[in-house]
Short mmCIF file of C-alpha atoms and ligand atoms in Angstrom, two decimals:
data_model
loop_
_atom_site.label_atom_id
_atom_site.label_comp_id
_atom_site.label_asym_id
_atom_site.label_seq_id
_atom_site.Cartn_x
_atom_site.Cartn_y
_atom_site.Cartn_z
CA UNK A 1 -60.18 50.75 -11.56
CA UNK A 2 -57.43 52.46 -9.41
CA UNK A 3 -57.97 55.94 -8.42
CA UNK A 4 -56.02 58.09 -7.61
CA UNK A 5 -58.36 61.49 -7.40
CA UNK A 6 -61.36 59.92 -6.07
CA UNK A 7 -62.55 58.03 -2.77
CA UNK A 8 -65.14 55.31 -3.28
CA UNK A 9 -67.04 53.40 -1.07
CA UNK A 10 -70.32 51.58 -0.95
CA UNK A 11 -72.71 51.07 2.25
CA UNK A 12 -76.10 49.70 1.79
CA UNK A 13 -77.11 50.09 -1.85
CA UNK A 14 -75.40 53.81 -1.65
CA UNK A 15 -72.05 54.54 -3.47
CA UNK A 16 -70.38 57.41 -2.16
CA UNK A 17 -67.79 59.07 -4.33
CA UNK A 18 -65.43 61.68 -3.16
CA UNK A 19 -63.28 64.23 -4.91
CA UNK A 20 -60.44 63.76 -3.62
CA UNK A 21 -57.84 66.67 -4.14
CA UNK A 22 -58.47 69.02 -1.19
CA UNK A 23 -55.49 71.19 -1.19
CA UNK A 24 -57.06 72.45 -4.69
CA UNK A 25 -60.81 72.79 -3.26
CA UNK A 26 -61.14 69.19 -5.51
CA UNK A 27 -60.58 71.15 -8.72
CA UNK A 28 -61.10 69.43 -11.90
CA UNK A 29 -58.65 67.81 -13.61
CA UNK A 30 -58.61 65.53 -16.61
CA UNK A 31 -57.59 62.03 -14.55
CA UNK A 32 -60.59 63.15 -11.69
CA UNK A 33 -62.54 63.77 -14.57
CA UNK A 34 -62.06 60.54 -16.39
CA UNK A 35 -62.19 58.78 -12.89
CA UNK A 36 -65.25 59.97 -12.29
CA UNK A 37 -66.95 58.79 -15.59
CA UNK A 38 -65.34 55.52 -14.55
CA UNK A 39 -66.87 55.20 -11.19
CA UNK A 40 -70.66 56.53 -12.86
CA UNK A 41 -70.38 53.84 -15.48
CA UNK A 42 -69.30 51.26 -12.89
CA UNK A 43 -72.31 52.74 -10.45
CA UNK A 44 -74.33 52.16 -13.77
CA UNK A 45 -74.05 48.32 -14.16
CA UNK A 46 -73.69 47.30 -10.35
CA UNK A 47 -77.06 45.96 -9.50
CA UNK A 48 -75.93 46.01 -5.50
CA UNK A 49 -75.61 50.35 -6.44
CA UNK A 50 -79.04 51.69 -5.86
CA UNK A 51 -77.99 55.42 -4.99
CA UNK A 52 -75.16 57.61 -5.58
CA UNK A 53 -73.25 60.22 -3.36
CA UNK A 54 -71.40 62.85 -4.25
CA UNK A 55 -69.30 65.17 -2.23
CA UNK A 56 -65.45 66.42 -1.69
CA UNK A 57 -63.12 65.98 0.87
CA UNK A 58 -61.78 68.79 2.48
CA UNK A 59 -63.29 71.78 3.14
CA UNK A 60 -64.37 72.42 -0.69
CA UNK A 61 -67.06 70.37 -2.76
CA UNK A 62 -64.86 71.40 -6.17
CA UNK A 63 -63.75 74.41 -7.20
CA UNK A 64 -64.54 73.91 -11.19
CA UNK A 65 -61.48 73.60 -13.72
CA UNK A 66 -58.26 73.44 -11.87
CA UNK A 67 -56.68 76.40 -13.05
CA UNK A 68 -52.88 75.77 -12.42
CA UNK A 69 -53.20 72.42 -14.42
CA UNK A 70 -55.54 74.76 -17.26
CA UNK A 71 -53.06 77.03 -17.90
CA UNK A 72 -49.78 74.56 -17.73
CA UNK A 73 -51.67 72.93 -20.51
CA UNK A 74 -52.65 75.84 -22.15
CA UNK A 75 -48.73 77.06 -22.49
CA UNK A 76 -47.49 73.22 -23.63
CA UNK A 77 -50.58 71.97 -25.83
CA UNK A 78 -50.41 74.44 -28.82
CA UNK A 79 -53.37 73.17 -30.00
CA UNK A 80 -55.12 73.01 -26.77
CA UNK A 81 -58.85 74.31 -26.81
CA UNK A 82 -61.59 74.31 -24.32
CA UNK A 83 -64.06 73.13 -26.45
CA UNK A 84 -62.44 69.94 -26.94
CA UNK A 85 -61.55 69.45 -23.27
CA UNK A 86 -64.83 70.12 -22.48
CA UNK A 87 -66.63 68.19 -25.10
CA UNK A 88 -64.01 65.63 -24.15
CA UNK A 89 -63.86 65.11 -20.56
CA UNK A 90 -66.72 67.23 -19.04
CA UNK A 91 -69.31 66.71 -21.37
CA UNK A 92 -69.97 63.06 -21.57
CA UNK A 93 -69.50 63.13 -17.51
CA UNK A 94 -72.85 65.37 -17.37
CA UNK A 95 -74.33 63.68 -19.92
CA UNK A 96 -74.02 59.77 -17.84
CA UNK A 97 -74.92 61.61 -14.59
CA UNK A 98 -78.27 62.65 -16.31
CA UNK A 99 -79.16 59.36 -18.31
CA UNK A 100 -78.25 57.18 -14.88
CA UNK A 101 -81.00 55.23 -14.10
CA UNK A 102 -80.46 55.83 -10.39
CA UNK A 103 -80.67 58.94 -8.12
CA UNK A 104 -77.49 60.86 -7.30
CA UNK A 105 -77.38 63.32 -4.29
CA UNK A 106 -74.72 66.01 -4.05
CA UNK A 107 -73.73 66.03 -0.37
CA UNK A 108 -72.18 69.82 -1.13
CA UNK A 109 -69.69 70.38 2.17
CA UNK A 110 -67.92 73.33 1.21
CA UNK A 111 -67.85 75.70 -2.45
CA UNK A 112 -69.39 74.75 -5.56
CA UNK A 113 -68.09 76.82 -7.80
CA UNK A 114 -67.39 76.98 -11.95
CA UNK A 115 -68.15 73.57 -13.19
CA UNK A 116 -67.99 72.76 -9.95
CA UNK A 117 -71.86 74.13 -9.49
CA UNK A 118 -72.57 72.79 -12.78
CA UNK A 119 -71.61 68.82 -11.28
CA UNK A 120 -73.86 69.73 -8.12
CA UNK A 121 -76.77 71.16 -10.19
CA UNK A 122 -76.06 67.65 -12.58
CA UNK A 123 -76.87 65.57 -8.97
CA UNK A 124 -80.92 65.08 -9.02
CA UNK A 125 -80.73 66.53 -5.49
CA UNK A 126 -78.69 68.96 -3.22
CA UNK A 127 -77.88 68.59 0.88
CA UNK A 128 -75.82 71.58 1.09
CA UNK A 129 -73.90 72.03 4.65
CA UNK A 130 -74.71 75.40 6.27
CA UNK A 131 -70.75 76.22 5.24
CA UNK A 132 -71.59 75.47 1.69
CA UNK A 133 -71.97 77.93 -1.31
CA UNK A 134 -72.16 77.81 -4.74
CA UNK A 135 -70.87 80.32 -7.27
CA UNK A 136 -71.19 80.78 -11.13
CA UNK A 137 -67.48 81.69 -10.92
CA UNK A 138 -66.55 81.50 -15.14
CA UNK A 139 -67.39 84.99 -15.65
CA UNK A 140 -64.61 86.25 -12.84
CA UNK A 141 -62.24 84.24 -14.87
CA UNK A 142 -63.51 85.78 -18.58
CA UNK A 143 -65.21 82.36 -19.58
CA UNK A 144 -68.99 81.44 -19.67
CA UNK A 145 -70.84 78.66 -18.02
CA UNK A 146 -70.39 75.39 -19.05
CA UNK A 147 -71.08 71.52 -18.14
CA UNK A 148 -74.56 72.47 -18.02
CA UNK A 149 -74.87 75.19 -15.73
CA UNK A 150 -77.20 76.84 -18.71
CA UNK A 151 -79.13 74.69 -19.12
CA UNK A 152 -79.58 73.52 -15.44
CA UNK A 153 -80.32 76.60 -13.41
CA UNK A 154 -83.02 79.00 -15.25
CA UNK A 155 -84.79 75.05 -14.78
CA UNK A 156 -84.02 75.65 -11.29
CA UNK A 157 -84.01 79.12 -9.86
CA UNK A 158 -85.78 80.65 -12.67
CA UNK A 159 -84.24 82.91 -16.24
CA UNK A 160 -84.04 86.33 -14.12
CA UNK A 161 -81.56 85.10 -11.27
CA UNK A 162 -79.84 82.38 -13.72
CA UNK A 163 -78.57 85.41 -15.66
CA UNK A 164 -78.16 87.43 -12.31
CA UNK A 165 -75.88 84.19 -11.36
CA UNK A 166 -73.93 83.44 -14.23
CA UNK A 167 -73.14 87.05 -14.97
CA UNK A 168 -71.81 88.39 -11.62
CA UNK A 169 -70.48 84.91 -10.32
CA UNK A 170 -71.55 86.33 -6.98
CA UNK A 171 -71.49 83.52 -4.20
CA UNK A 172 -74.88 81.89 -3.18
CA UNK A 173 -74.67 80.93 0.70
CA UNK A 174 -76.81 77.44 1.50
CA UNK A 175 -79.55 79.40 3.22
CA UNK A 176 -79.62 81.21 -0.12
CA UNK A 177 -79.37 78.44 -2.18
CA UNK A 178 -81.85 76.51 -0.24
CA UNK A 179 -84.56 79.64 -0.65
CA UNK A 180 -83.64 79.92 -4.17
CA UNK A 181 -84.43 76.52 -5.28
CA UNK A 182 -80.78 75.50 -5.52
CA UNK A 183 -80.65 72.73 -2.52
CA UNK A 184 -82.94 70.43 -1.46
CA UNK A 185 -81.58 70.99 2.51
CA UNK A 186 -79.50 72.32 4.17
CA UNK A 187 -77.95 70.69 7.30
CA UNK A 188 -75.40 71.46 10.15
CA UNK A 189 -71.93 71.21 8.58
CA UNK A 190 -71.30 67.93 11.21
CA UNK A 191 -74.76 66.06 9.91
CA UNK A 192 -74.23 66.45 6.22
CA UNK A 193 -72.61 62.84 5.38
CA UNK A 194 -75.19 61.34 7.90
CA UNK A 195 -78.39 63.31 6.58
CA UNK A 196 -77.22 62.14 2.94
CA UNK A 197 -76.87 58.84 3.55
CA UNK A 198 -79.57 58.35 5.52
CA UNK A 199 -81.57 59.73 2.46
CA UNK A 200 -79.75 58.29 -0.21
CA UNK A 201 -80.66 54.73 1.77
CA UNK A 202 -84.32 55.56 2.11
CA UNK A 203 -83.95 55.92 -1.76
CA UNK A 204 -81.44 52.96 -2.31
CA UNK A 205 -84.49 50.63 -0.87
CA UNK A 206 -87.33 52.61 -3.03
CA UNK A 207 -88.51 50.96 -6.23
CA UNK A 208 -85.40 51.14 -8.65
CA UNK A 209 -86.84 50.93 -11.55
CA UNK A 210 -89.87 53.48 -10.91
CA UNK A 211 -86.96 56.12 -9.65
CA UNK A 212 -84.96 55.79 -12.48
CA UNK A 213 -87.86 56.25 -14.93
CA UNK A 214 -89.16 59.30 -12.88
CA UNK A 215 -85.28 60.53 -13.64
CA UNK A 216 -85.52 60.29 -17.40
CA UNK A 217 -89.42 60.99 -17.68
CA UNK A 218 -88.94 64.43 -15.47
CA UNK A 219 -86.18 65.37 -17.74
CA UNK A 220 -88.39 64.37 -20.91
CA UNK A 221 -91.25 66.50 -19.45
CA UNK A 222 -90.06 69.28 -18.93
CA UNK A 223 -88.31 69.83 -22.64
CA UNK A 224 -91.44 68.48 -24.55
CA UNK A 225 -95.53 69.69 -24.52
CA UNK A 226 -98.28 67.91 -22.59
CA UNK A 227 -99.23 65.53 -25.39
CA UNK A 228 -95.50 64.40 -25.76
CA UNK A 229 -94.97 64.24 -21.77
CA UNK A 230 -98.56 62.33 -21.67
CA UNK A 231 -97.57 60.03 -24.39
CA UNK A 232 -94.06 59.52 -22.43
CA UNK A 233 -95.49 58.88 -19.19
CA UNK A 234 -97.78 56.23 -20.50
CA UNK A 235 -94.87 54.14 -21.80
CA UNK A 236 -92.61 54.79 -19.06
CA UNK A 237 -95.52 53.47 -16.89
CA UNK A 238 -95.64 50.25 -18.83
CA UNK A 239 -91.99 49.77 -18.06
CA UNK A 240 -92.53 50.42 -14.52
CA UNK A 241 -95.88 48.61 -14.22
CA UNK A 242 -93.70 45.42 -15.36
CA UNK A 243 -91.51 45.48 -12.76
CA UNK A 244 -91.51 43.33 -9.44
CA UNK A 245 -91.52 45.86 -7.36
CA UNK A 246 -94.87 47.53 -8.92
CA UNK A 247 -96.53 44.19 -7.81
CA UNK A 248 -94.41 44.27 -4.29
CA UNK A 249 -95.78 47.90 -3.70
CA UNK A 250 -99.56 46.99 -4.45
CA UNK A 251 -99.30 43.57 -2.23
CA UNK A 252 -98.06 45.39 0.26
CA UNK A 253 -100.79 48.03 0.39
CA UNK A 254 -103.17 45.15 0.49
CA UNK A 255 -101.97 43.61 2.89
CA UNK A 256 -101.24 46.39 4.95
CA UNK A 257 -97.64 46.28 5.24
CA UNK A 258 -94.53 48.30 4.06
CA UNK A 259 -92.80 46.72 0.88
CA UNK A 260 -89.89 45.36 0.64
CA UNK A 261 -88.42 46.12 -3.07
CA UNK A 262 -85.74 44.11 -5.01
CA UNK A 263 -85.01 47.20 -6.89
CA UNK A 264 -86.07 45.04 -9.86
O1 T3D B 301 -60.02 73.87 -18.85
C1 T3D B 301 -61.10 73.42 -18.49
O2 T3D B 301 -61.12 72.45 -17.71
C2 T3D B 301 -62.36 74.02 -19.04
C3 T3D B 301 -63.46 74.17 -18.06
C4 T3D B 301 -63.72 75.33 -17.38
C5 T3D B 301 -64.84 75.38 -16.42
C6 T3D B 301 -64.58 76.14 -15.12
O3 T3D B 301 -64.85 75.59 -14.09
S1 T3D B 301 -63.97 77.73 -15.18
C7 T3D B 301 -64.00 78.21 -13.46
C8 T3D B 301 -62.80 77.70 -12.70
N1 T3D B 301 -62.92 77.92 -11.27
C9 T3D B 301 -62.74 79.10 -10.72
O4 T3D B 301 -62.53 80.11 -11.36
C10 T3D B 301 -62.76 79.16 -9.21
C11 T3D B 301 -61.40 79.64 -8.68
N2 T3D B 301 -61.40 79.62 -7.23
C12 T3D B 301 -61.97 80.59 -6.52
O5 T3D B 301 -62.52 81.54 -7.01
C13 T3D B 301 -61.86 80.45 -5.05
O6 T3D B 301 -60.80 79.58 -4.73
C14 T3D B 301 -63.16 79.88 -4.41
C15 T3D B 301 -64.28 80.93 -4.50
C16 T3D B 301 -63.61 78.59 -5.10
C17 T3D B 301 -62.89 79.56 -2.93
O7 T3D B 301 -62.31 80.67 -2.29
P1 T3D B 301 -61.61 80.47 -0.86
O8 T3D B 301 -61.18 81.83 -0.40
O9 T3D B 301 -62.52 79.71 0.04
O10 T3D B 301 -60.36 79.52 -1.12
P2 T3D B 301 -58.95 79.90 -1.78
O11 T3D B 301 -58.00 80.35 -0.74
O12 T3D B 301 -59.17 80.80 -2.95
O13 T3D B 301 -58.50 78.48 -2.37
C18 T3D B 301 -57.87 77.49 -1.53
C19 T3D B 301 -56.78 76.83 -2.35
O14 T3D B 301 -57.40 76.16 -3.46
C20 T3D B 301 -55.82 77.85 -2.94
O15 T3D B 301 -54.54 77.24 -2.99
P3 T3D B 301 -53.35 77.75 -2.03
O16 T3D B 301 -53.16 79.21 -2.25
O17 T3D B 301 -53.83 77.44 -0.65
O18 T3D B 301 -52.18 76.90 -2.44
C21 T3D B 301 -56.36 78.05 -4.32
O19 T3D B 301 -55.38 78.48 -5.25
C22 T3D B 301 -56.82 76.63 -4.66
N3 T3D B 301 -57.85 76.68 -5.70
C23 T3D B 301 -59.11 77.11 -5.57
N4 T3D B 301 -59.75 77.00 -6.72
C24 T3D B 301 -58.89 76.49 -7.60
C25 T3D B 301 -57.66 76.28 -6.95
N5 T3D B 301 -56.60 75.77 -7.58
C26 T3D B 301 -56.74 75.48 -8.90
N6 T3D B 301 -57.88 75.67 -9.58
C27 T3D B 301 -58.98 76.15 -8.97
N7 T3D B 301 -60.12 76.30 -9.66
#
């Protein structure tokens, strides 16, 4: 694919994808949207893809709908509605970034904010730059949060400051963020790319297969009871228990060495 809103390169098993429309803080639109879901579902079936990064260029991770483009199409679609843009164009987005069978960081350089939090908080981890914040910004704009942002954060900073967060859209620094359960890490601005890749690469050579069933069975477990996240961990360990790298890991610890795995 050709795109036009997005920057992608690939570097030792790690795909790096950046927003690329920094004079709008990388603001959604619907062609960075769609380009996005592109570059996921190409990340998806690229065996050589291992780990994903996301980040923006620019001094703004994304800034959430782009509002200029929102209300141009508000005033020439008459039968424009948010529900179908989001069910559209944002929801099947969050919905791939969750089912990927591979981790995805969120190198987050500058603001998060709108559904721009709600694509960080869709990454299974955050490296926010010491510049960084993220904001529940919807409610300064009269909307509510959306792409996930309800779902993801109570599971994340706890019910009392999700609602706190998504109803005064007040902006969380990284040192916040990081106590609150929102980032992973926070880094120097300068280290960010560096500190991500080096950890998306330590994850690109990890077991694959185990990582991407940890993904699914965490997000299983923590929607179901015991039995059902018992039950769902024995399977998944079949799956992973199959794989070559299961028997690369335990011949390695046998024979005292680090593995080496295939991501198979
Ligand atoms: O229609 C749909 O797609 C449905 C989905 C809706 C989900 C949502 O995400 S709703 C929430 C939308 N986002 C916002 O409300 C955030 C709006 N932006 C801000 O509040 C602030 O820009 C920030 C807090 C993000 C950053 O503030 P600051 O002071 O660091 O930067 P700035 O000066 O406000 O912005 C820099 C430029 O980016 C500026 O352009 P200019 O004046 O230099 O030409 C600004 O207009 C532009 N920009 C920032 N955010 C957006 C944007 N342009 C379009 N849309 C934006 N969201």
């Amino acid at each position: 694919m050709d795109y036009q809103n997005l920057l992608v390169s690939e570097a030792n098993g790690v795909l790096t994808l950046t927003l690329n429309r920094p004079e709008r803080l990388n603001a959604f639109t619907r062609d960075l949207l769609d380009e996005l879901l592109a570059a996921f579902e190409a990340a998806r079936s690229a065996t050589s893809v291992r780990a994903v990064v996301l980040t923006g260029a620019g001094r703004g991770f994304c800034a959430g709908a782009d509002l200029v483009a929102g209300s141009e199409a508000m005033m020439q679609e008459a039968a424009f509605s948010y529900s179908a843009m989001l069910k559209r164009h944002y929801n099947p987005l969050i919905l791939l970034m969750r089912s990927l069978p591979k981790p995805i960081l969120a190198a987050v350089n500058g603001v998060a904010a709108g559904a721009g939090m709600s694509l960080a908080l869709a990454c299974d981890l955050r490296l926010a730059a010491e510049s960084a914040s993220f904001t529940q910004a919807f409610v300064k704009v009269g909307l509510v949060p959306d792409s996930g942002s309800t779902w993801f954060l109570p599971k994340l900073v706890g019910p009392a400051r999700a609602l706190e967060l998504m109803m005064t859209g007040r902006r969380v620094t990284a040192d916040e963020a990081l106590a609150l359960g929102l980032a992973n890490r926070v880094t120097p601005d300068s280290n960010l790319l560096a500190v991500t890749q080096e950890m998306a690469e330590g994850l690109a050579s990890g077991p694959t297969v185990a990582l991407g069933l940890i993904k699914a069975a965490y997000e299983f477990g923590v929607e179901s009871s015991l039995a059902a996240a018992l039950d769902y961990e024995a399977d998944a360990q079949d799956v992973a228990g199959a794989s070559t790298d299961h028997a690369e890991g335990v011949t390695a610890f046998l024979s005292k060495r680090s593995p080496s795995f295939r991501g198979a």
